[in-house]
Amino acid sequence: MLIPRAEIARRIGDLGVEIARDLERLGPDEEVEIVAILTGSFMFLADLIRRLPGPLRVRMVAVSSYPGRATKPRPAEILSRLPDDVAGRHVIVIDDILDSGQTLRLIRAELARRRPKSIRACVLLRKRRSAAMAEPCEYVGFDIPDEFVVGYGLDFDDLYRNLPDICTLRSPAP
Ligand code: IMP
Ligand code: MG
């Protein structure tokens, strides 16, 4: 076990305070849109947005980078339509984990073409590897070792998403 559930909950509370404070600074008439990257972020999304002040829109986008039993990323592919109506809104992209950075880079580039007022990214986990640390990301829950992790929404071959704690996958099947 890498991060027990109580520690996850505590950190999400702090992240919520930090993001809520930044949102309140935007002023009352600004529109905020959360764009969550599925599937891994669903649990984090559910816990985090309940800490944020409304009203805000929540959208979900499916992106695939670790198909099936892969523990090494493939080129990220957007599997569903990105929201077309983010122009003039502040967008916060939410993902479970920042690894190679290609998912966030792709989503940011695609969203930027739709002319939002701002784009910020929030990830629960960031791997301590140069590609991840070099990728701009405004909110990070935990920096973790460069290992494959599962639980709290993160999967290996769609398994283990239901684990309440974040755990290291010791020996992935070949
Ligand atoms: P990136 O595009 O390489 O930054 O990878 C981001 C995506 O890959 C995340 O949204 C996860 O879905 C997946 N991913 C990366 N590392 C892990 C891991 O250790 N466990 C489970 N999924 C991972
Ligand atoms: Mg993902």
CSV table of C-alpha atoms and ligand atoms in Angstrom, one decimal:
chain,number,residue,atom,x,y,z
A,1,MET,CA,0.0,0.0,0.0
A,2,LEU,CA,1.3,3.4,-1.0
A,3,ILE,CA,-1.3,5.9,0.1
A,4,PRO,CA,-4.0,4.9,2.6
A,5,ARG,CA,-7.5,6.1,2.2
A,6,ALA,CA,-7.4,8.5,5.1
A,7,GLU,CA,-4.4,10.3,3.6
A,8,ILE,CA,-6.1,10.5,0.2
A,9,ALA,CA,-9.1,12.1,1.9
A,10,ARG,CA,-7.1,14.6,3.9
A,11,ARG,CA,-5.1,15.7,0.8
A,12,ILE,CA,-8.2,16.1,-1.3
A,13,GLY,CA,-9.6,18.3,1.5
A,14,ASP,CA,-6.6,20.5,1.2
A,15,LEU,CA,-6.7,20.6,-2.6
A,16,GLY,CA,-10.4,21.5,-2.4
A,17,VAL,CA,-9.5,24.5,-0.2
A,18,GLU,CA,-6.8,25.6,-2.5
A,19,ILE,CA,-8.9,25.3,-5.7
A,20,ALA,CA,-11.9,26.9,-4.1
A,21,ARG,CA,-9.8,29.9,-3.0
A,22,ASP,CA,-8.5,30.3,-6.6
A,23,LEU,CA,-12.1,30.0,-8.0
A,24,GLU,CA,-13.4,32.6,-5.6
A,25,ARG,CA,-10.8,35.0,-6.8
A,26,LEU,CA,-12.2,34.8,-10.3
A,27,GLY,CA,-15.2,36.8,-9.3
A,28,PRO,CA,-18.9,36.0,-9.2
A,29,ASP,CA,-19.8,36.1,-12.9
A,30,GLU,CA,-17.1,33.7,-14.2
A,31,GLU,CA,-18.1,30.3,-15.5
A,32,VAL,CA,-16.1,27.3,-14.5
A,33,GLU,CA,-16.1,24.0,-16.3
A,34,ILE,CA,-14.5,20.8,-14.9
A,35,VAL,CA,-13.3,18.4,-17.6
A,36,ALA,CA,-12.5,15.1,-16.1
A,37,ILE,CA,-10.5,12.5,-18.0
A,38,LEU,CA,-12.1,9.1,-17.7
A,39,THR,CA,-11.9,6.4,-16.6
A,40,GLY,CA,-9.2,6.6,-13.9
A,41,SER,CA,-10.3,10.0,-12.4
A,42,PHE,CA,-13.9,9.1,-11.5
A,43,MET,CA,-13.3,8.6,-7.8
A,44,PHE,CA,-11.0,11.6,-7.4
A,45,LEU,CA,-13.5,13.7,-9.4
A,46,ALA,CA,-16.4,12.6,-7.1
A,47,ASP,CA,-14.5,13.4,-4.0
A,48,LEU,CA,-12.9,16.6,-5.2
A,49,ILE,CA,-15.9,18.4,-6.7
A,50,ARG,CA,-17.9,18.0,-3.5
A,51,ARG,CA,-15.2,20.3,-1.9
A,52,LEU,CA,-15.7,23.0,-4.6
A,53,PRO,CA,-18.1,25.9,-4.5
A,54,GLY,CA,-20.8,25.9,-7.1
A,55,PRO,CA,-22.1,26.5,-9.7
A,56,LEU,CA,-19.8,24.7,-12.0
A,57,ARG,CA,-20.2,22.4,-14.9
A,58,VAL,CA,-18.8,18.9,-14.9
A,59,ARG,CA,-17.9,17.2,-18.2
A,60,MET,CA,-16.1,13.9,-18.8
A,61,VAL,CA,-13.8,12.9,-21.7
A,62,ALA,CA,-12.6,9.4,-22.3
A,63,VAL,CA,-8.9,9.1,-23.2
A,64,SER,CA,-7.0,5.9,-23.6
A,65,SER,CA,-3.3,5.5,-23.1
A,66,TYR,CA,-2.8,2.2,-21.3
A,67,PRO,CA,-5.1,-0.2,-23.2
A,68,GLY,CA,-5.8,-3.5,-21.6
A,69,ARG,CA,-2.9,-5.1,-19.7
A,70,ALA,CA,-0.3,-2.5,-20.8
A,71,THR,CA,1.7,-0.9,-18.1
A,72,LYS,CA,3.6,1.3,-20.6
A,73,PRO,CA,1.7,4.1,-22.3
A,74,ARG,CA,0.7,4.2,-26.0
A,75,PRO,CA,0.0,7.4,-27.7
A,76,ALA,CA,-3.0,9.0,-26.0
A,77,GLU,CA,-6.2,8.9,-28.0
A,78,ILE,CA,-9.3,10.9,-27.3
A,79,LEU,CA,-12.2,8.5,-27.4
A,80,SER,CA,-15.1,10.9,-27.0
A,81,ARG,CA,-15.9,14.4,-28.0
A,82,LEU,CA,-14.4,17.2,-26.1
A,83,PRO,CA,-16.9,19.9,-24.9
A,84,ASP,CA,-17.4,22.5,-27.7
A,85,ASP,CA,-18.7,25.2,-25.4
A,86,VAL,CA,-15.8,26.1,-23.2
A,87,ALA,CA,-15.2,29.4,-24.9
A,88,GLY,CA,-15.1,32.2,-22.4
A,89,ARG,CA,-15.1,29.8,-19.4
A,90,HIS,CA,-12.4,28.8,-17.0
A,91,VAL,CA,-11.5,25.1,-17.4
A,92,ILE,CA,-10.0,22.8,-14.8
A,93,VAL,CA,-8.9,19.5,-16.3
A,94,ILE,CA,-8.9,16.6,-13.8
A,95,ASP,CA,-6.9,13.4,-14.2
A,96,ASP,CA,-5.9,10.6,-11.9
A,97,ILE,CA,-2.2,10.5,-12.6
A,98,LEU,CA,0.5,12.4,-14.5
A,99,ASP,CA,3.0,10.0,-16.0
A,100,SER,CA,4.4,10.7,-19.5
A,101,GLY,CA,2.4,13.9,-19.7
A,102,GLN,CA,1.0,13.2,-23.1
A,103,THR,CA,-2.6,13.0,-22.0
A,104,LEU,CA,-2.6,16.4,-20.4
A,105,ARG,CA,-0.7,17.9,-23.2
A,106,LEU,CA,-3.2,16.6,-25.8
A,107,ILE,CA,-6.2,17.7,-23.8
A,108,ARG,CA,-4.8,21.1,-23.1
A,109,ALA,CA,-4.0,21.6,-26.8
A,110,GLU,CA,-7.4,20.5,-27.9
A,111,LEU,CA,-9.2,22.6,-25.3
A,112,ALA,CA,-7.1,25.7,-26.0
A,113,ARG,CA,-8.3,25.7,-29.6
A,114,ARG,CA,-11.8,26.2,-28.2
A,115,ARG,CA,-10.7,29.5,-26.6
A,116,PRO,CA,-11.5,29.1,-22.9
A,117,LYS,CA,-10.5,32.0,-20.6
A,118,SER,CA,-8.1,29.8,-18.7
A,119,ILE,CA,-7.0,26.2,-18.5
A,120,ARG,CA,-5.7,24.6,-15.3
A,121,ALA,CA,-4.9,21.0,-14.6
A,122,CYS,CA,-5.3,19.0,-11.4
A,123,VAL,CA,-4.0,15.5,-10.9
A,124,LEU,CA,-4.2,13.4,-7.8
A,125,LEU,CA,-0.8,11.7,-8.4
A,126,ARG,CA,2.3,12.7,-10.3
A,127,LYS,CA,5.2,10.2,-10.9
A,128,ARG,CA,8.6,11.3,-9.9
A,129,ARG,CA,10.0,11.1,-13.4
A,130,SER,CA,11.4,13.9,-15.5
A,131,ALA,CA,8.6,13.8,-18.1
A,132,ALA,CA,5.9,14.2,-15.4
A,133,MET,CA,7.7,16.8,-13.3
A,134,ALA,CA,8.4,18.9,-16.4
A,135,GLU,CA,4.7,19.0,-17.5
A,136,PRO,CA,2.9,22.1,-16.3
A,137,CYS,CA,0.2,21.2,-13.8
A,138,GLU,CA,-1.3,23.7,-11.4
A,139,TYR,CA,-2.6,21.3,-8.7
A,140,VAL,CA,-0.9,18.0,-7.6
A,141,GLY,CA,-2.1,15.8,-4.9
A,142,PHE,CA,0.9,13.6,-4.3
A,143,ASP,CA,4.3,13.0,-5.9
A,144,ILE,CA,4.9,9.3,-5.9
A,145,PRO,CA,7.7,6.9,-7.0
A,146,ASP,CA,7.8,6.0,-10.7
A,147,GLU,CA,5.9,2.7,-10.3
A,148,PHE,CA,2.7,1.4,-11.6
A,149,VAL,CA,-0.1,2.0,-9.1
A,150,VAL,CA,-3.7,0.9,-8.9
A,151,GLY,CA,-6.7,1.6,-6.6
A,152,TYR,CA,-8.9,4.6,-5.9
A,153,GLY,CA,-10.0,4.6,-9.6
A,154,LEU,CA,-6.7,3.6,-11.2
A,155,ASP,CA,-6.6,0.3,-12.9
A,156,PHE,CA,-4.6,-2.5,-14.4
A,157,ASP,CA,-6.7,-4.0,-17.2
A,158,ASP,CA,-9.7,-2.4,-15.6
A,159,LEU,CA,-9.0,-4.3,-12.4
A,160,TYR,CA,-8.5,-2.9,-8.9
A,161,ARG,CA,-10.3,0.4,-9.5
A,162,ASN,CA,-12.5,-0.4,-6.5
A,163,LEU,CA,-9.6,-0.5,-4.0
A,164,PRO,CA,-10.1,2.3,-1.5
A,165,ASP,CA,-6.3,2.8,-1.0
A,166,ILE,CA,-3.6,3.5,-3.7
A,167,CYS,CA,-1.3,0.5,-4.0
A,168,THR,CA,1.8,-0.4,-6.1
A,169,LEU,CA,1.3,-3.2,-8.6
A,170,ARG,CA,4.2,-5.5,-7.7
A,171,SER,CA,4.5,-7.8,-10.6
A,172,PRO,CA,2.3,-7.0,-13.6
A,173,ALA,CA,1.5,-10.1,-15.7
A,174,PRO,CA,3.4,-10.2,-19.0
B,1,IMP,P1,0.3,10.0,-19.3
B,1,IMP,O1,-0.5,10.4,-20.6
B,1,IMP,O2,1.5,9.1,-19.6
B,1,IMP,O3,0.6,11.2,-18.4
B,1,IMP,O4,-0.6,9.0,-18.6
B,1,IMP,C1,-1.8,9.4,-18.0
B,1,IMP,C2,-2.8,8.3,-18.0
B,1,IMP,O5,-2.2,7.0,-18.0
B,1,IMP,C3,-3.5,8.4,-16.7
B,1,IMP,O6,-4.7,9.1,-16.9
B,1,IMP,C4,-3.8,7.0,-16.3
B,1,IMP,O7,-5.0,6.6,-16.8
B,1,IMP,C5,-2.7,6.1,-17.0
B,1,IMP,N1,-1.7,5.8,-16.1
B,1,IMP,C6,-0.4,6.3,-16.0
B,1,IMP,N2,0.3,5.7,-15.0
B,1,IMP,C7,-0.5,4.8,-14.4
B,1,IMP,C8,-0.4,3.9,-13.3
B,1,IMP,O8,0.7,3.8,-12.6
B,1,IMP,N3,-1.5,3.1,-13.0
B,1,IMP,C9,-2.6,3.2,-13.7
B,1,IMP,N4,-2.8,4.0,-14.7
B,1,IMP,C10,-1.8,4.8,-15.1
B,2,MG,MG,-6.4,8.1,-17.4
